[in-house]
Amino acid sequence: MADLDLQEIHDFLITIAHKAGEMITAAHPSTGAAGSKKNSADLVTETDRAVETMVSTSLSEKYPNIAFMGEETYTPNTRLTPSPTFIVDPIDGTTNFVHHHPYVSISLGLCINLLPTIGVVYNPFTQTLYTAIRGRGAFLNRTTPLPLTRPAPLTDLSKCLVAVEWGSDRSGPDYAVKTRTFARLAAAKQDGGAMVHGLRSWGSAALNLCAVASGAVDAYWEAGCWAWDVCAGWVVLSEAGGLVVDANPGNWEPSVDGRRYLAVRGGEGQRGIVEEFWGCVEGAFEVGRENP
Ligand code: LIP
């Protein structure tokens, strides 16, 4: 396995991403036809399943010795191992997909020794492709290096644009941590808030990470999403100078399948923004405690 040709795998993943993109844009999804998984806000469509089948079949034919973890075929409680593993979300942003909102992507990642190593994130509606190989830089549409502009220093949260996600769990202690933290991030300084420039909730973790990588948002915070939502975007972000830490305060080295993430773009003052952000987190998430 030591001799995996990362460039060849990267190029193959891009070919698959385009093939998946054709399936996604040719589909006619509807809210009525979407099925739900754990609750009515956790959606899945026939296209999610068909794309994952196409991806897993193509990958296992070409790379039979690389393991596969995909959103639609995941067996609960399976942990990522150090063996090379493709980590795939056939449609990240399924809710957007069924509502014909074009913030949708296919997310194709490869982890080796638990480290996100190759990332390909493709939005077929806007034909936007984000790619990266660990140690070799991150790119938009294969040729434009990320971030898109020289990153300004990160001085404090009040100057940041922040992406967050509501996710599909809408009750319980973790939902309270989220909603109270959202309010604290938005609130005026005199009321104890960080008064960020704005909060954005676009509905695709993979594209959110790429937005942080490109510099379109300064930070992204979410708990509850999965390895397939973040693996590919994580490589793109790291290669663009960004950092991923735990959504709960204190842990600078979260695991890919740890289910809690805070991503901060590159730039002077990055670690200070992490500390300030952690100071705004109202409590601690329980999700991911089983995946330390
Ligand atoms: C979704 C994410 C979204 C997150 C949801 C969910 P899906 O992925 O990308 O940002 O908030 O919890 O995981 O279900 O569309 O693949």
Short mmCIF file of C-alpha atoms and ligand atoms in Angstrom, two decimals:
data_model
loop_
_atom_site.label_atom_id
_atom_site.label_comp_id
_atom_site.label_asym_id
_atom_site.label_seq_id
_atom_site.Cartn_x
_atom_site.Cartn_y
_atom_site.Cartn_z
CA MET A 1 0.00 0.00 0.00
CA ALA A 2 3.01 2.26 0.53
CA ASP A 3 3.25 2.71 -3.22
CA LEU A 4 -0.22 4.11 -3.87
CA ASP A 5 -0.09 6.57 -6.76
CA LEU A 6 -1.91 9.50 -5.16
CA GLN A 7 -1.94 11.56 -8.36
CA GLU A 8 -3.54 8.72 -10.32
CA ILE A 9 -6.17 8.16 -7.61
CA HIS A 10 -6.89 11.91 -7.50
CA ASP A 11 -7.37 12.00 -11.29
CA PHE A 12 -9.64 8.96 -11.18
CA LEU A 13 -11.74 10.53 -8.42
CA ILE A 14 -12.20 13.61 -10.60
CA THR A 15 -13.44 11.42 -13.47
CA ILE A 16 -15.90 9.75 -11.10
CA ALA A 17 -17.03 13.12 -9.73
CA HIS A 18 -17.93 14.27 -13.24
CA LYS A 19 -19.80 11.04 -13.95
CA ALA A 20 -21.70 11.45 -10.68
CA GLY A 21 -22.40 15.06 -11.59
CA GLU A 22 -24.13 13.96 -14.78
CA MET A 23 -26.34 11.57 -12.79
CA ILE A 24 -27.16 14.27 -10.23
CA THR A 25 -28.05 16.99 -12.73
CA ALA A 26 -30.08 14.57 -14.88
CA ALA A 27 -32.24 13.51 -11.93
CA HIS A 28 -35.67 14.92 -11.16
CA PRO A 29 -35.79 14.91 -7.37
CA SER A 30 -38.79 16.06 -5.38
CA THR A 31 -39.52 16.55 -1.72
CA GLY A 32 -42.41 14.08 -2.06
CA ALA A 33 -40.25 11.32 -3.54
CA ALA A 34 -37.42 11.67 -1.00
CA GLY A 35 -37.29 9.04 1.70
CA SER A 36 -36.19 9.80 5.23
CA LYS A 37 -33.69 8.06 7.47
CA LYS A 38 -33.68 8.82 11.21
CA ASN A 39 -36.33 11.59 10.97
CA SER A 40 -38.26 13.77 8.50
CA ALA A 41 -35.34 16.20 8.10
CA ASP A 42 -32.79 13.47 7.29
CA LEU A 43 -33.44 12.83 3.61
CA VAL A 44 -32.26 10.30 1.06
CA THR A 45 -33.19 9.84 -2.62
CA GLU A 46 -32.81 7.13 -5.21
CA THR A 47 -30.10 9.30 -6.76
CA ASP A 48 -28.00 9.24 -3.54
CA ARG A 49 -28.13 5.43 -3.67
CA ALA A 50 -27.50 5.14 -7.41
CA VAL A 51 -24.51 7.50 -7.27
CA GLU A 52 -23.00 5.64 -4.33
CA THR A 53 -23.39 2.32 -6.17
CA MET A 54 -21.68 3.76 -9.25
CA VAL A 55 -18.85 5.22 -7.15
CA SER A 56 -18.25 2.12 -5.01
CA THR A 57 -18.37 -0.19 -8.04
CA SER A 58 -15.92 1.95 -10.02
CA LEU A 59 -13.54 2.26 -7.07
CA SER A 60 -13.59 -1.39 -6.08
CA GLU A 61 -12.91 -2.46 -9.69
CA LYS A 62 -9.87 -0.20 -9.98
CA TYR A 63 -8.64 -0.28 -6.37
CA PRO A 64 -9.81 -3.61 -4.89
CA ASN A 65 -7.43 -3.30 -1.92
CA ILE A 66 -8.66 0.08 -0.72
CA ALA A 67 -11.52 0.00 1.79
CA PHE A 68 -14.73 1.94 1.23
CA MET A 69 -16.96 3.92 3.58
CA GLY A 70 -20.05 5.54 2.05
CA GLU A 71 -22.98 7.38 3.58
CA GLU A 72 -25.68 5.14 2.12
CA THR A 73 -24.04 1.79 2.90
CA TYR A 74 -22.48 2.64 6.27
CA THR A 75 -22.87 0.02 9.00
CA PRO A 76 -23.56 1.79 12.33
CA ASN A 77 -20.68 1.89 14.83
CA THR A 78 -18.03 1.09 12.20
CA ARG A 79 -14.87 3.08 12.92
CA LEU A 80 -12.40 4.26 10.37
CA THR A 81 -9.16 2.21 10.44
CA PRO A 82 -5.60 3.24 9.47
CA SER A 83 -5.91 1.24 6.20
CA PRO A 84 -6.39 3.35 3.09
CA THR A 85 -10.12 4.05 2.87
CA PHE A 86 -12.24 5.91 0.36
CA ILE A 87 -14.78 8.04 2.24
CA VAL A 88 -17.69 9.06 0.06
CA ASP A 89 -20.83 11.14 0.26
CA PRO A 90 -22.68 10.62 -3.04
CA ILE A 91 -24.77 13.76 -2.51
CA ASP A 92 -23.77 16.18 0.22
CA GLY A 93 -26.66 18.58 0.49
CA THR A 94 -29.50 16.14 -0.19
CA THR A 95 -32.03 18.56 1.30
CA ASN A 96 -30.90 21.24 -1.16
CA PHE A 97 -31.00 18.67 -3.97
CA VAL A 98 -34.66 17.79 -3.40
CA HIS A 99 -35.54 21.49 -3.12
CA HIS A 100 -33.67 22.36 -6.35
CA HIS A 101 -31.31 24.59 -4.41
CA PRO A 102 -27.94 24.37 -6.20
CA TYR A 103 -25.62 24.10 -3.13
CA VAL A 104 -25.01 20.39 -3.68
CA SER A 105 -21.84 18.36 -4.05
CA ILE A 106 -20.33 14.96 -4.39
CA SER A 107 -17.59 14.45 -1.82
CA LEU A 108 -14.84 11.91 -2.55
CA GLY A 109 -12.07 11.51 0.00
CA LEU A 110 -9.21 9.12 0.69
CA CYS A 111 -7.85 8.64 4.21
CA ILE A 112 -4.54 6.91 4.87
CA ASN A 113 -3.40 6.24 8.45
CA LEU A 114 -6.54 8.13 9.53
CA LEU A 115 -5.27 11.26 7.77
CA PRO A 116 -7.37 12.95 5.07
CA THR A 117 -5.04 12.57 2.07
CA ILE A 118 -6.98 13.21 -1.15
CA GLY A 119 -10.09 15.37 -1.49
CA VAL A 120 -12.37 15.95 -4.48
CA VAL A 121 -15.53 18.01 -3.96
CA TYR A 122 -17.63 18.80 -7.00
CA ASN A 123 -20.78 20.89 -7.34
CA PRO A 124 -22.27 19.77 -10.67
CA PHE A 125 -24.85 22.57 -10.77
CA THR A 126 -22.26 25.34 -10.68
CA GLN A 127 -19.53 23.13 -12.18
CA THR A 128 -17.21 24.05 -9.34
CA LEU A 129 -14.47 21.56 -8.55
CA TYR A 130 -12.26 21.67 -5.45
CA THR A 131 -9.33 19.25 -5.30
CA ALA A 132 -6.29 18.57 -3.14
CA ILE A 133 -3.64 16.00 -2.39
CA ARG A 134 -1.95 16.18 1.00
CA GLY A 135 1.29 18.16 0.66
CA ARG A 136 0.59 19.26 -2.94
CA GLY A 137 -1.74 22.26 -2.58
CA ALA A 138 -5.44 22.87 -3.11
CA PHE A 139 -7.10 24.03 -6.30
CA LEU A 140 -10.33 25.40 -7.72
CA ASN A 141 -11.20 23.91 -11.10
CA ARG A 142 -7.80 22.16 -11.16
CA THR A 143 -5.64 25.21 -11.87
CA THR A 144 -6.53 28.11 -9.55
CA PRO A 145 -4.69 27.80 -6.21
CA LEU A 146 -6.63 28.19 -2.97
CA PRO A 147 -7.18 30.42 -1.11
CA LEU A 148 -8.36 32.73 -3.85
CA THR A 149 -6.83 35.86 -2.31
CA ARG A 150 -4.00 36.50 0.14
CA PRO A 151 -5.60 35.83 3.54
CA ALA A 152 -6.07 38.89 5.74
CA PRO A 153 -5.10 38.49 9.41
CA LEU A 154 -7.81 37.02 11.62
CA THR A 155 -8.07 39.55 14.42
CA ASP A 156 -11.32 38.71 16.19
CA LEU A 157 -14.63 36.96 15.63
CA SER A 158 -16.52 40.22 15.29
CA LYS A 159 -14.91 40.58 11.86
CA CYS A 160 -15.72 37.05 10.74
CA LEU A 161 -18.34 35.51 8.49
CA VAL A 162 -19.20 32.12 9.97
CA ALA A 163 -20.90 29.06 8.48
CA VAL A 164 -22.94 26.87 10.81
CA GLU A 165 -25.42 24.07 10.20
CA TRP A 166 -28.64 23.14 11.95
CA GLY A 167 -28.27 19.48 10.92
CA SER A 168 -31.16 17.07 11.17
CA ASP A 169 -31.24 16.50 14.95
CA ARG A 170 -33.70 19.09 16.23
CA SER A 171 -34.09 18.26 19.91
CA GLY A 172 -32.08 17.27 22.96
CA PRO A 173 -28.95 18.64 24.67
CA ASP A 174 -26.83 18.93 21.51
CA TYR A 175 -29.53 20.93 19.76
CA ALA A 176 -29.53 23.28 22.75
CA VAL A 177 -25.72 23.67 22.54
CA LYS A 178 -26.09 24.61 18.88
CA THR A 179 -28.93 27.08 19.18
CA ARG A 180 -27.50 28.82 22.27
CA THR A 181 -24.10 29.09 20.58
CA PHE A 182 -25.66 30.49 17.39
CA ALA A 183 -27.34 33.17 19.51
CA ARG A 184 -24.10 33.98 21.35
CA LEU A 185 -22.11 34.25 18.12
CA ALA A 186 -24.68 36.65 16.65
CA ALA A 187 -25.46 38.74 19.76
CA ALA A 188 -24.11 42.25 20.40
CA LYS A 189 -20.95 42.60 22.48
CA GLN A 190 -22.79 44.46 25.26
CA ASP A 191 -25.01 41.39 25.64
CA GLY A 192 -22.04 39.01 25.89
CA GLY A 193 -22.06 38.01 22.22
CA ALA A 194 -19.29 37.85 19.61
CA MET A 195 -21.34 39.88 17.11
CA VAL A 196 -19.92 38.09 14.06
CA HIS A 197 -20.53 39.77 10.73
CA GLY A 198 -23.03 37.05 9.85
CA LEU A 199 -24.01 33.41 10.19
CA ARG A 200 -24.59 31.32 7.06
CA SER A 201 -26.24 27.90 6.85
CA TRP A 202 -25.98 26.51 3.35
CA GLY A 203 -26.53 22.77 3.85
CA SER A 204 -23.40 21.04 2.56
CA ALA A 205 -20.53 20.39 4.95
CA ALA A 206 -18.16 19.56 2.09
CA LEU A 207 -18.86 22.82 0.28
CA ASN A 208 -18.70 24.74 3.56
CA LEU A 209 -15.16 23.45 4.12
CA CYS A 210 -14.24 24.46 0.56
CA ALA A 211 -15.76 27.90 1.19
CA VAL A 212 -13.45 28.27 4.21
CA ALA A 213 -10.55 27.04 2.05
CA SER A 214 -11.25 29.61 -0.64
CA GLY A 215 -11.69 32.43 1.90
CA ALA A 216 -15.42 33.02 1.24
CA VAL A 217 -16.14 32.41 4.94
CA ASP A 218 -13.71 32.65 7.83
CA ALA A 219 -14.91 29.70 9.91
CA TYR A 220 -17.36 26.79 9.89
CA TRP A 221 -18.67 25.03 12.99
CA GLU A 222 -20.77 21.86 13.10
CA ALA A 223 -21.38 18.79 15.24
CA GLY A 224 -23.35 15.75 14.16
CA CYS A 225 -22.15 15.35 10.59
CA TRP A 226 -20.04 12.39 9.52
CA ALA A 227 -16.64 11.46 8.07
CA TRP A 228 -18.08 11.38 4.52
CA ASP A 229 -19.31 14.97 4.93
CA VAL A 230 -15.85 16.27 5.88
CA CYS A 231 -13.01 14.01 4.68
CA ALA A 232 -12.57 15.45 1.18
CA GLY A 233 -13.17 19.08 2.18
CA TRP A 234 -10.71 18.66 5.07
CA VAL A 235 -7.85 17.97 2.62
CA VAL A 236 -8.83 20.96 0.49
CA LEU A 237 -8.95 23.20 3.56
CA SER A 238 -5.67 21.97 5.09
CA GLU A 239 -3.86 22.42 1.80
CA ALA A 240 -5.22 25.97 1.59
CA GLY A 241 -3.66 26.75 4.98
CA GLY A 242 -6.80 26.14 7.06
CA LEU A 243 -7.18 24.22 10.28
CA VAL A 244 -9.77 21.73 11.55
CA VAL A 245 -10.19 21.36 15.32
CA ASP A 246 -12.93 19.97 17.55
CA ALA A 247 -16.28 21.77 17.77
CA ASN A 248 -16.06 21.25 21.55
CA PRO A 249 -13.47 23.43 23.29
CA GLY A 250 -9.98 22.06 23.95
CA ASN A 251 -9.15 19.40 21.36
CA TRP A 252 -6.77 20.60 18.66
CA GLU A 253 -6.56 17.20 16.95
CA PRO A 254 -10.00 15.83 16.18
CA SER A 255 -10.46 12.58 14.30
CA VAL A 256 -12.00 12.46 10.84
CA ASP A 257 -14.91 10.40 12.17
CA GLY A 258 -15.13 12.39 15.42
CA ARG A 259 -18.37 14.10 14.27
CA ARG A 260 -17.47 17.52 15.74
CA TYR A 261 -15.59 20.09 13.70
CA LEU A 262 -14.50 23.71 13.76
CA ALA A 263 -12.74 24.84 10.58
CA VAL A 264 -10.85 28.12 10.38
CA ARG A 265 -9.29 29.57 7.25
CA GLY A 266 -5.59 30.26 6.84
CA GLY A 267 -4.13 33.53 8.03
CA GLU A 268 -2.27 35.11 10.91
CA GLY A 269 -4.30 34.86 14.11
CA GLN A 270 -5.91 31.53 13.20
CA ARG A 271 -5.32 29.92 16.61
CA GLY A 272 -6.61 33.00 18.40
CA ILE A 273 -9.90 32.72 16.48
CA VAL A 274 -10.16 29.07 17.54
CA GLU A 275 -9.73 30.06 21.22
CA GLU A 276 -12.23 32.90 20.90
CA PHE A 277 -14.73 30.63 19.15
CA TRP A 278 -14.36 27.93 21.82
CA GLY A 279 -15.10 30.62 24.40
CA CYS A 280 -18.51 31.14 22.74
CA VAL A 281 -19.53 27.46 22.76
CA GLU A 282 -22.42 27.13 25.19
CA GLY A 283 -21.69 23.76 26.83
CA ALA A 284 -20.29 20.69 25.07
CA PHE A 285 -21.68 18.31 22.47
CA GLU A 286 -22.33 14.71 23.37
CA VAL A 287 -22.23 13.48 19.79
CA GLY A 288 -18.88 11.91 18.94
CA ARG A 289 -18.08 10.95 22.55
CA GLU A 290 -18.20 7.33 21.33
CA ASN A 291 -15.59 8.32 18.70
CA PRO A 292 -12.85 10.05 20.71
C1 LIP B 1 -25.66 16.98 5.36
C2 LIP B 1 -24.54 17.97 5.57
C3 LIP B 1 -25.11 19.19 6.21
C4 LIP B 1 -25.31 18.77 7.61
C5 LIP B 1 -26.29 17.61 7.70
C6 LIP B 1 -25.96 16.49 6.75
P1 LIP B 1 -26.22 15.09 3.54
O1 LIP B 1 -25.23 15.90 4.53
O2 LIP B 1 -23.63 18.22 4.70
O3 LIP B 1 -24.22 20.27 6.19
O4 LIP B 1 -25.75 19.83 8.40
O5 LIP B 1 -26.26 17.12 9.02
O6 LIP B 1 -24.96 15.66 7.21
O7 LIP B 1 -27.17 14.36 4.43
O8 LIP B 1 -26.88 16.05 2.65
O9 LIP B 1 -25.30 14.15 2.85
#
